[in-house]
mmCIF file of C-alpha atoms in Angstrom:
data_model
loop_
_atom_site.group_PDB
_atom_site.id
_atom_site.type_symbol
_atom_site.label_atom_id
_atom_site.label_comp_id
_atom_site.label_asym_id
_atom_site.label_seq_id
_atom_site.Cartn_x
_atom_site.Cartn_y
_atom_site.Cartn_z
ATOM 1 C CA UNK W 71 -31.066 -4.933 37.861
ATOM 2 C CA UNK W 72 -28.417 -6.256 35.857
ATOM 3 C CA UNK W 73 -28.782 -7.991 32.135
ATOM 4 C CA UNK W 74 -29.556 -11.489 31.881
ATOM 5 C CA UNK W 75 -26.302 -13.098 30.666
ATOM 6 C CA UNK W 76 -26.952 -14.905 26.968
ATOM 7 C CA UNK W 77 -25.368 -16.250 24.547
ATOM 8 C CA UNK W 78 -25.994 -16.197 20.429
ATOM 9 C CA UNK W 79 -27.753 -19.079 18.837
ATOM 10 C CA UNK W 80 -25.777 -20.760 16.219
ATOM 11 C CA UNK W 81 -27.958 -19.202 13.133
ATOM 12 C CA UNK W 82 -27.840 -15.736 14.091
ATOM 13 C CA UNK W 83 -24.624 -14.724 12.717
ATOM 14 C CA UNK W 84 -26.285 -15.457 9.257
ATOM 15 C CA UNK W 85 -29.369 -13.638 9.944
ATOM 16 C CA UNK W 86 -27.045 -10.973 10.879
ATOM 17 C CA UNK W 87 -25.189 -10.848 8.503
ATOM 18 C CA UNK W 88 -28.122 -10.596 5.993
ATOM 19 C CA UNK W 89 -29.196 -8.152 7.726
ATOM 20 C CA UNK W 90 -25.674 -6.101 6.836
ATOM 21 C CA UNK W 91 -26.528 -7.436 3.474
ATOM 22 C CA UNK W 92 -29.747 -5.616 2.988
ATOM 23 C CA UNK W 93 -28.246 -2.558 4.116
ATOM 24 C CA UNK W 94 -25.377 -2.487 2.055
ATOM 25 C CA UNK W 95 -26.153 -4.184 -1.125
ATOM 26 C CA UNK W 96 -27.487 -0.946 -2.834
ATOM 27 C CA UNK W 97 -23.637 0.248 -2.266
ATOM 28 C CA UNK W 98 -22.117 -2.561 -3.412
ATOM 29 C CA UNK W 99 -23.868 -2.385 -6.629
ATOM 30 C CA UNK W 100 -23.337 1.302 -6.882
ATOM 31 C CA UNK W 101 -20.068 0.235 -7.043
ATOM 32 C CA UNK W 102 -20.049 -1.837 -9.861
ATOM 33 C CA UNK W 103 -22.073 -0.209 -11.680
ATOM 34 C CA UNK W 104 -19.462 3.143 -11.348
ATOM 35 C CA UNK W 105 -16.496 0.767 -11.909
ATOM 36 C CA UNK W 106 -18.855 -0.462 -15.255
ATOM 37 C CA UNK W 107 -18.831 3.078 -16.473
ATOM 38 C CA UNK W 108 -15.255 3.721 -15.767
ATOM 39 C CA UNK W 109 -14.627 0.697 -17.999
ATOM 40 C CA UNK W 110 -16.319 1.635 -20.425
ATOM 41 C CA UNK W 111 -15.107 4.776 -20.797
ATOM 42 C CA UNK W 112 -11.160 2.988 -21.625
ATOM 43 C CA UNK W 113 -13.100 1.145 -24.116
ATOM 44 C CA UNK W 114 -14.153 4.056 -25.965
ATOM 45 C CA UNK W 115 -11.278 5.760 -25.696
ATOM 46 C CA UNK W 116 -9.706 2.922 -26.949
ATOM 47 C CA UNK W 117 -12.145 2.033 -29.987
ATOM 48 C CA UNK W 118 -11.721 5.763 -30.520
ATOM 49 C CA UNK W 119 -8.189 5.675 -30.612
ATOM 50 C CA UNK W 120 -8.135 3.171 -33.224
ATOM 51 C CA UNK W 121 -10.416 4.985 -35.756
ATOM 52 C CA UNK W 122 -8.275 8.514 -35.454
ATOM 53 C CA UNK W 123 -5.639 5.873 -36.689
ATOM 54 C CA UNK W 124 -7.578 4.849 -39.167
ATOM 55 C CA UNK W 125 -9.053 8.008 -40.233
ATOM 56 C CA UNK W 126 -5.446 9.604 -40.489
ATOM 57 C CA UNK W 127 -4.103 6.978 -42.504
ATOM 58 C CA UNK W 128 -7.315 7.059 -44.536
ATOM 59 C CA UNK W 129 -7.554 10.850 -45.572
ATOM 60 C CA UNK W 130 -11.336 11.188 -43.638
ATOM 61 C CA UNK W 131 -11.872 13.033 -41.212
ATOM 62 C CA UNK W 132 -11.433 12.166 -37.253
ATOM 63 C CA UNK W 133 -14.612 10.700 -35.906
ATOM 64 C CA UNK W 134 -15.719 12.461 -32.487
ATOM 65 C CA UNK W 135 -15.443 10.986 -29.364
ATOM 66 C CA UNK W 136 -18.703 10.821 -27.253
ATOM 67 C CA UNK W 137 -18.869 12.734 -24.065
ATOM 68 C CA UNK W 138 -21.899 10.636 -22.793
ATOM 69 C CA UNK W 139 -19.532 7.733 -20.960
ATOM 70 C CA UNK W 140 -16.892 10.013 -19.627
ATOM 71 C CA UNK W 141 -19.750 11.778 -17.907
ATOM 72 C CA UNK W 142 -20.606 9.220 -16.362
ATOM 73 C CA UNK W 143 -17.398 8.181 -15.115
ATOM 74 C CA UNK W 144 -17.164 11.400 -12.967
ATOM 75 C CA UNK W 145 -20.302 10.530 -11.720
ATOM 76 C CA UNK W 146 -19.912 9.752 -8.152
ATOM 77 C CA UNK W 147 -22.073 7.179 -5.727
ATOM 78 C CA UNK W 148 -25.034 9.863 -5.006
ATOM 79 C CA UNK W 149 -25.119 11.011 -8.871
ATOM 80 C CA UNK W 150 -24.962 7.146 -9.808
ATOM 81 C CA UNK W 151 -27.958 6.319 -7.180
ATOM 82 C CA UNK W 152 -30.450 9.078 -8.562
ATOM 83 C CA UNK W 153 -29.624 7.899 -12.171
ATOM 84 C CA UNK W 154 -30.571 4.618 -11.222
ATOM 85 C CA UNK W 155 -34.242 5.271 -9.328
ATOM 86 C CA UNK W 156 -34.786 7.639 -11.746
ATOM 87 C CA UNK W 157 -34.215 5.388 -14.682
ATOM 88 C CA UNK W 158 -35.353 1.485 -13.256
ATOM 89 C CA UNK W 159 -36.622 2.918 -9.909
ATOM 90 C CA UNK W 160 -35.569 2.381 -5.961
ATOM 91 C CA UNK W 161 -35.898 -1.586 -6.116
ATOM 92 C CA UNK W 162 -33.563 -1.152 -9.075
ATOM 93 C CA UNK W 163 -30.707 -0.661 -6.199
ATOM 94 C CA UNK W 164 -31.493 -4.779 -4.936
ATOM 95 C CA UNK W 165 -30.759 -6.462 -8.374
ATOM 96 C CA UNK W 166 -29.037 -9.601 -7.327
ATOM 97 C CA UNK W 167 -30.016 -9.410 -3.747
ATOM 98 C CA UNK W 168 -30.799 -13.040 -3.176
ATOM 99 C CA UNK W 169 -27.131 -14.519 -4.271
ATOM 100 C CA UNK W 170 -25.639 -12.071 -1.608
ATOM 101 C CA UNK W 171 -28.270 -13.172 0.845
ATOM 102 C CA UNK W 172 -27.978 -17.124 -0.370
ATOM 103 C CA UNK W 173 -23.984 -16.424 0.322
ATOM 104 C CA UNK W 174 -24.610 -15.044 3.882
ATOM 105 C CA UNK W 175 -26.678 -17.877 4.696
ATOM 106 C CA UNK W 176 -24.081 -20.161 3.533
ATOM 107 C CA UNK W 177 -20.479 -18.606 4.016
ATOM 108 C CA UNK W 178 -21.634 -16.417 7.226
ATOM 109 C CA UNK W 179 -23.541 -19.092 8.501
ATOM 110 C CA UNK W 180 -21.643 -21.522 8.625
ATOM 111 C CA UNK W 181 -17.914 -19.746 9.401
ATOM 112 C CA UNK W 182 -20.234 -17.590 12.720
ATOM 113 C CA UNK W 183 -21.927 -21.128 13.789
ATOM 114 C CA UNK W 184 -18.587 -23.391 14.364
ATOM 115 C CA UNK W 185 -16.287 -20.108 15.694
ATOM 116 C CA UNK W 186 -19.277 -19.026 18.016
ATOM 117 C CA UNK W 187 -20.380 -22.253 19.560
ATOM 118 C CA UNK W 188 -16.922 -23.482 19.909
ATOM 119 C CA UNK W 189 -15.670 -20.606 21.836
ATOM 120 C CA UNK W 190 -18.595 -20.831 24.374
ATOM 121 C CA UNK W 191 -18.274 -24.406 24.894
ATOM 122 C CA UNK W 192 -14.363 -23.712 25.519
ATOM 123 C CA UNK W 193 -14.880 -21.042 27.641
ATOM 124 C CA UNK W 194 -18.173 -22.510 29.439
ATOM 125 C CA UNK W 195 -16.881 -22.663 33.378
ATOM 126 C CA UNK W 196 -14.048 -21.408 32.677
ATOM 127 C CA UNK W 197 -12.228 -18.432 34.488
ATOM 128 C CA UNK W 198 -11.985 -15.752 31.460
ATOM 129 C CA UNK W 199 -11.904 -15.640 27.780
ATOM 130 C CA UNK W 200 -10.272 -17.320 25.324
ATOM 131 C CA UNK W 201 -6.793 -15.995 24.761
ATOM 132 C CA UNK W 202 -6.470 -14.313 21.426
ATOM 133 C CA UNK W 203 -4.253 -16.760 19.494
ATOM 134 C CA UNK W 204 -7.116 -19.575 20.594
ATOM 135 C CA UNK W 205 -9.423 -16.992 18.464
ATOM 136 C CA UNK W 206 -7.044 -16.742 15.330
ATOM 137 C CA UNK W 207 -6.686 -20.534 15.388
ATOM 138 C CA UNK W 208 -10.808 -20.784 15.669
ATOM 139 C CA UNK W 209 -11.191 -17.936 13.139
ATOM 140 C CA UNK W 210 -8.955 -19.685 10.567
ATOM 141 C CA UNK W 211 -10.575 -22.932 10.833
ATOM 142 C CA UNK W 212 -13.762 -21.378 10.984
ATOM 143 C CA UNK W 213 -13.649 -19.132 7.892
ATOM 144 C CA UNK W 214 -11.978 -22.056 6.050
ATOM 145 C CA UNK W 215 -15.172 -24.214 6.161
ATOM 146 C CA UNK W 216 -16.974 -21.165 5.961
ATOM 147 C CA UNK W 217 -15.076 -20.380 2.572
ATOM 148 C CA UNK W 218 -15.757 -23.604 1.182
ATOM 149 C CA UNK W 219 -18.819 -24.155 2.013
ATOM 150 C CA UNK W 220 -20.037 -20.767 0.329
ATOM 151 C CA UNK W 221 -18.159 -21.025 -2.894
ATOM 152 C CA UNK W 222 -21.014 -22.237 -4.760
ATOM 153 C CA UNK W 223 -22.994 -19.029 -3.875
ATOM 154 C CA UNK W 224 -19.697 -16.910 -4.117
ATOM 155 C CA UNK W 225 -19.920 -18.246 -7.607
ATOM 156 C CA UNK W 226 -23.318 -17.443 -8.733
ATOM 157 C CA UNK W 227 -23.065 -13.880 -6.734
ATOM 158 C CA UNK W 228 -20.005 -12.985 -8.892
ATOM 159 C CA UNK W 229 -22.112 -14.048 -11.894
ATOM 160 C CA UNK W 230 -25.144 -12.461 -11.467
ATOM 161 C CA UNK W 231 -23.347 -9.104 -10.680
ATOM 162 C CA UNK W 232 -21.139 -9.541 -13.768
ATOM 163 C CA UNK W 233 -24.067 -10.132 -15.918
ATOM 164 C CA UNK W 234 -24.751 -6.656 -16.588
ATOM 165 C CA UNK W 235 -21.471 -5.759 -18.396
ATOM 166 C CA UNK W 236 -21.776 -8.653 -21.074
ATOM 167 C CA UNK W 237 -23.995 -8.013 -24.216
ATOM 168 C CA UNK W 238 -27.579 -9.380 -24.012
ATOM 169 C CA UNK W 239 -26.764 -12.295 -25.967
ATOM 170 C CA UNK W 240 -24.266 -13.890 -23.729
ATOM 171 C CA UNK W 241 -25.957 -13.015 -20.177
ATOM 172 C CA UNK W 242 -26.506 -15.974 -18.183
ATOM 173 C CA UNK W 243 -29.661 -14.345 -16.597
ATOM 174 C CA UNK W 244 -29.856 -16.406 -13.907
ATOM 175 C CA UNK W 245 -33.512 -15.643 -12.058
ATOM 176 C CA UNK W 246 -32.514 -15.884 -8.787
ATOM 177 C CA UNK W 247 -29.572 -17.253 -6.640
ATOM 178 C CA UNK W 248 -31.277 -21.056 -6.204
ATOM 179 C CA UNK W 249 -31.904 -20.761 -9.918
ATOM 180 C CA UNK W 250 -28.325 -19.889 -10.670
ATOM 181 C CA UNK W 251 -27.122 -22.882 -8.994
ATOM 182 C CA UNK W 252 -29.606 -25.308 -10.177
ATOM 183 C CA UNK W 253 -28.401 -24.264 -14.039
ATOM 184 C CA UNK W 254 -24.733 -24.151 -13.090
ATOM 185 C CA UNK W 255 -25.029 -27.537 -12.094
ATOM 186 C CA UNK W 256 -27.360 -28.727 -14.453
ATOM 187 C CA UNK W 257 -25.168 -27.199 -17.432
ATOM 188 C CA UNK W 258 -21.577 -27.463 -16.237
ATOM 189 C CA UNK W 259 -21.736 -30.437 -13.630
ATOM 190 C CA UNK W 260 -21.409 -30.101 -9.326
ATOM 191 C CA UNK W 261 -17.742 -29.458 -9.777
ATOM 192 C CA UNK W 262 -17.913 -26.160 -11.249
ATOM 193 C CA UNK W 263 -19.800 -25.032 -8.371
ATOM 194 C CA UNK W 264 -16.541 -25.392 -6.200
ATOM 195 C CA UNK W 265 -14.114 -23.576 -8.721
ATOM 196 C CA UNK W 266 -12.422 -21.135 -6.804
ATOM 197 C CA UNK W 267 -12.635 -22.879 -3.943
ATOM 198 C CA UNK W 268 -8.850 -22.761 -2.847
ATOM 199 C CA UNK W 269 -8.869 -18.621 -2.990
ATOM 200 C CA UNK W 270 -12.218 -18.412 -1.481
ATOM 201 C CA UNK W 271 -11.136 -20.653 1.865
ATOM 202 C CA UNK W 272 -7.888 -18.609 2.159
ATOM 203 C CA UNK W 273 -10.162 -15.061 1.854
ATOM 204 C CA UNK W 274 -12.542 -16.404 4.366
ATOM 205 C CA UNK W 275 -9.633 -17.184 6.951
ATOM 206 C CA UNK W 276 -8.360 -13.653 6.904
ATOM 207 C CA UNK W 277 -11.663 -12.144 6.916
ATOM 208 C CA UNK W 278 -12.941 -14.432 9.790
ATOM 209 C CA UNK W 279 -9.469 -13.566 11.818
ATOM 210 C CA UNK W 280 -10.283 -10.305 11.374
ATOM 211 C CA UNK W 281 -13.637 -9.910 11.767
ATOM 212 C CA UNK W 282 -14.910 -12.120 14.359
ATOM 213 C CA UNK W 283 -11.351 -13.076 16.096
ATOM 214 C CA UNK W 284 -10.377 -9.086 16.026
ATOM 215 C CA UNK W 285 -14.128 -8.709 17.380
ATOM 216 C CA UNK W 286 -13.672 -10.821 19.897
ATOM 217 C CA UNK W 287 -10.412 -9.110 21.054
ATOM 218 C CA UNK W 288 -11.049 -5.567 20.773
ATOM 219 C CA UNK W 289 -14.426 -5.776 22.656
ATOM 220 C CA UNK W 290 -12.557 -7.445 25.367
ATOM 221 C CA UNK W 291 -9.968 -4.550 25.637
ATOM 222 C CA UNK W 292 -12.806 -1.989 25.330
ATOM 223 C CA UNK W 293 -14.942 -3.517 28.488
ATOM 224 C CA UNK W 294 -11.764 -4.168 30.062
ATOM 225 C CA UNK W 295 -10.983 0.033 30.945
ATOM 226 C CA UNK W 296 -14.155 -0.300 32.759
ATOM 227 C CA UNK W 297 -15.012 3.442 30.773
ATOM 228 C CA UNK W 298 -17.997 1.869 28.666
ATOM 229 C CA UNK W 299 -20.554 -1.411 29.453
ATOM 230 C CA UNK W 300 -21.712 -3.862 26.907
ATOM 231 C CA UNK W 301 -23.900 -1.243 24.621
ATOM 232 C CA UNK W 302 -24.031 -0.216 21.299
ATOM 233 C CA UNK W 303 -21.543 1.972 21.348
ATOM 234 C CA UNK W 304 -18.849 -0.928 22.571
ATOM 235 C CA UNK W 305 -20.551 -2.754 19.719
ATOM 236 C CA UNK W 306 -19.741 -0.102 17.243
ATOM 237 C CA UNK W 307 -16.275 0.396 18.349
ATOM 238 C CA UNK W 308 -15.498 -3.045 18.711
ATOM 239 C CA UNK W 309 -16.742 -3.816 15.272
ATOM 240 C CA UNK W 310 -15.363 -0.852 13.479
ATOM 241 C CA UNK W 311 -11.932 -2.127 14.897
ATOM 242 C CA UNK W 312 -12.594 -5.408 13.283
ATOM 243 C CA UNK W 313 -13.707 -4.015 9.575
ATOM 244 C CA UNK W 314 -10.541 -2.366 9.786
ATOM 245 C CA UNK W 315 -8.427 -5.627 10.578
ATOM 246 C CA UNK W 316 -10.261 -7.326 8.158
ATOM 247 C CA UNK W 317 -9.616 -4.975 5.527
ATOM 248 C CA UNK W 318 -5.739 -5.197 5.688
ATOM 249 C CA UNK W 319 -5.656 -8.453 6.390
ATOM 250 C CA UNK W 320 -7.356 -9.412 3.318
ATOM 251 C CA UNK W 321 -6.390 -6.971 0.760
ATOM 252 C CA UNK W 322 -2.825 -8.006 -0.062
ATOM 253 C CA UNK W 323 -4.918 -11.256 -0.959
ATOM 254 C CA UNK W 324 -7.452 -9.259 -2.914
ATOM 255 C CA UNK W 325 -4.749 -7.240 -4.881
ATOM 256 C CA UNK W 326 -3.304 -10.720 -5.950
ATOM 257 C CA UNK W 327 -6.217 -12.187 -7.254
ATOM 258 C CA UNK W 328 -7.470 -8.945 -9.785
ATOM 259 C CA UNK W 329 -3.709 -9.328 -10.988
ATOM 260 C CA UNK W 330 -4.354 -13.013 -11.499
ATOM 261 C CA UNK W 331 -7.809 -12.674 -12.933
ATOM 262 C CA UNK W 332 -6.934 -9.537 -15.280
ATOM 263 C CA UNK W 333 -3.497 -11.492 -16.469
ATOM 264 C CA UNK W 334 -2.787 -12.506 -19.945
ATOM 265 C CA UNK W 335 -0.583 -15.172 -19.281
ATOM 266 C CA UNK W 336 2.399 -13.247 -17.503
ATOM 267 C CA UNK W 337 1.888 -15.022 -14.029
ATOM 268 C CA UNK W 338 3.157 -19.231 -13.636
ATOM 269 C CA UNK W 339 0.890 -19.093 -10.640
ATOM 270 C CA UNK W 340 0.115 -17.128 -7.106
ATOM 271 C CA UNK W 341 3.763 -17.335 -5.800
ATOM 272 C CA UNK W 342 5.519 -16.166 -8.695
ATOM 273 C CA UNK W 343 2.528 -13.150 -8.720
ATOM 274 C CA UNK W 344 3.299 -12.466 -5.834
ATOM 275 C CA UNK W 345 6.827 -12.286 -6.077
ATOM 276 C CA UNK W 346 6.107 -9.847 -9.295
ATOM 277 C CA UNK W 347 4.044 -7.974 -6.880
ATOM 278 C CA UNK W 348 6.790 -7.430 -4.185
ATOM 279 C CA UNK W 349 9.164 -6.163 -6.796
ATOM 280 C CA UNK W 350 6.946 -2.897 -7.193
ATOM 281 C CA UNK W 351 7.347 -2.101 -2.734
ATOM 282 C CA UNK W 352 5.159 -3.528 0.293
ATOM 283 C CA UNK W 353 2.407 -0.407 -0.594
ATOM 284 C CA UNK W 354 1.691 -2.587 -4.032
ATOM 285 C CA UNK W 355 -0.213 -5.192 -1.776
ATOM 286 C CA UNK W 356 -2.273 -2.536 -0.785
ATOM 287 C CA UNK W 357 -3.387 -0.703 -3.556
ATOM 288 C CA UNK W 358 -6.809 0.020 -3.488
ATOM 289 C CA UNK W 359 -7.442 -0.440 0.579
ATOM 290 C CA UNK W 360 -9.659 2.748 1.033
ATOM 291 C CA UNK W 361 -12.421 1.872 -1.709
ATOM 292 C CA UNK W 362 -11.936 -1.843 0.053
ATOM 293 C CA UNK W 363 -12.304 -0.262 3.503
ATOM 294 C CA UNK W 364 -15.642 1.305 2.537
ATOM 295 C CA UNK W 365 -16.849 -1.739 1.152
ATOM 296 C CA UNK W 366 -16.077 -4.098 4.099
ATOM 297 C CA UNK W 367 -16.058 -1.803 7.096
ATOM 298 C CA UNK W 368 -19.867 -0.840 6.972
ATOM 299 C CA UNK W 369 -20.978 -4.275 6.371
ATOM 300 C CA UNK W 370 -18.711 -5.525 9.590
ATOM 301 C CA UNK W 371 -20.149 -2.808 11.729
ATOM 302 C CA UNK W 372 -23.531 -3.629 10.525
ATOM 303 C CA UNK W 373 -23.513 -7.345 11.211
ATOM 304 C CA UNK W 374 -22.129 -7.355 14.649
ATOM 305 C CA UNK W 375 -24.817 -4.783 15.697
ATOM 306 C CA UNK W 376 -27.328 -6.495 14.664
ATOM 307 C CA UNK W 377 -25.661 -10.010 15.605
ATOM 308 C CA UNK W 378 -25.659 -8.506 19.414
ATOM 309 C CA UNK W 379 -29.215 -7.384 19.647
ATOM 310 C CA UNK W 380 -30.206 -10.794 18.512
ATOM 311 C CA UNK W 381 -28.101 -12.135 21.141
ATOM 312 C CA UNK W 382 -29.329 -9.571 23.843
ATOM 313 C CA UNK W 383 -33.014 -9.968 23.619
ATOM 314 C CA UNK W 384 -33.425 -13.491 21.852
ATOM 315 C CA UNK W 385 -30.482 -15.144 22.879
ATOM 316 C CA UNK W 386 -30.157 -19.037 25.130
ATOM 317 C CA UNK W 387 -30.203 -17.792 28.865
ATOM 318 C CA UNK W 388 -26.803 -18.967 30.865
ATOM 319 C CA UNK W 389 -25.929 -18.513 34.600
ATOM 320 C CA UNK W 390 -24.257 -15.517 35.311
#
């Protein structure tokens, strides 16, 4: 017997996505945490640097430079992870999970909600799908609103990760997501919350395009050879075709705005960084896209699995 047709409710691409979230927040933080030590390292090297000058020009001798931090640096994600548990132990690896989760279930939400129930109440009794520049169009507006709407928990997300390089007298320490946004506007006013909003609307267009249009699409094609039906493993294909979409899409965007945010004063603004950018060959707008790719591509897979079993066994029953 055939499967029921059904369709997604509007809140299951959030629970979907935090769903993804759960899954791979212990790697995102892995990540910061090796990019922390890496950091650190340049730091000593540099403070070290500066007291061989000293030293020389003093007549004492050259302090020695610790081993301890570039040790770390070669530490990869595995060594990293058993440092962790071994030191805080395995919920150690979900610091900060509710500002990821309090972003899914506001970006996500929102940008899945509008592109998903607009497209089936386009394509409702109609003869086939929507074609794929419909999707872009729906994905940009879509991830726009999404983008927006999430920048307050964008915000505090970015904080609370952040919070663990600064010294213990200027952390935030923000107890949870809710409580991070309560201070932030408490302390610095309801306009602070939407700083960054501008960058954050144009990310979440190319990562909606990508993800859910590019979805969309690439499923079609897939079901279309008539080789595999609607299962998982369309679902992973599908999906992993999107992460990767996503992931070039957005990175020349994502190399801009590190240049931006680790400027001292060089840039007059995003076009003329650009510009700067393009001097150095097209490849400069994608420096970085494999650590990006392993951040986003996982997470992509992840939600849209998850988003279709919700859809196939909980989902709103249409005629076939």
């Amino acid at each position: 017997m055939a499967d029921e047709a059904r369709v997604s409710r509007w809140y299951f691409g959030g629970l979907a996505s935090c769903g993804a979230a759960c899954c791979t927040h212990p790697l995102d933080l892995l990540k910061a945490l090796v990019a922390l030590g890496a950091k650190g390292f340049r730091a000593e090297l540099a403070a070290a640097g500066s007291r061989w000058g000293a030293a020389l020009s003093g007549g004492t001798p050259p302090p020695q430079v610790h081993l301890q931090t570039q040790q770390e640096v070669k530490l990869r994600m595995t060594g990293m992870a058993l440092q962790v548990v071994r030191s805080d132990g395995v919920l150690a690896l979900y610091n900060g999970l509710s500002a990821s989760l309090c972003r899914q279930m506001t970006y996500s939400l929102t940008r899945f909600a509008i592109y998903e129930t607009v497209r089936d109440q386009v394509t409702k009794g109609s003869e086939g799908p929507l074609p794929f520049y419909k999707k872009v169009l729906l994905g940009s507006i879509s991830g726009c609103i999404g983008g927006f709407v999430g920048t307050p928990a964008d915000m505090v997300n970015v904080r609370m990760q952040n919070d663990m390089k600064l010294p213990q007298n200027q952390r935030r320490n923000y107890a949870h997501a809710l409580d991070g946004l309560y201070r932030v506007a408490r302390e610095e006013g309801l306009k602070k919350l939407f700083s960054g909003a501008t960058m954050a609307s144009s990310r979440g267009m190319l990562v909606t395009v990508g993800q859910l249009s590019c979805y969309d699409q690439a499923k079609q094609l897939v079901l279309s050879t008539g080789y595999l039906s609607d299962s998982i493993f369309t679902h992973f294909i599908a999906s992993f075709i999107a992460g990767g979409c996503a992931t070039f899409l957005c990175q020349p965007l994502d190399v801009l705005k590190t240049r931006l945010m680790n400027a001292k004063g060089e840039y007059r603004g995003v076009l003329h960084c650009a510009m700067e950018t393009a001097k150095l060959g097209p490849l400069a707008f994608y420096k970085g896209l494999v650590p990006a790719g392993i951040r986003l591509m996982p997470h992509t897979v992840l939600t849209f699995v998850f988003l279709e079993q919700l859809r196939k066994h909980f989902g709103i029953k249409v005629p076939s």
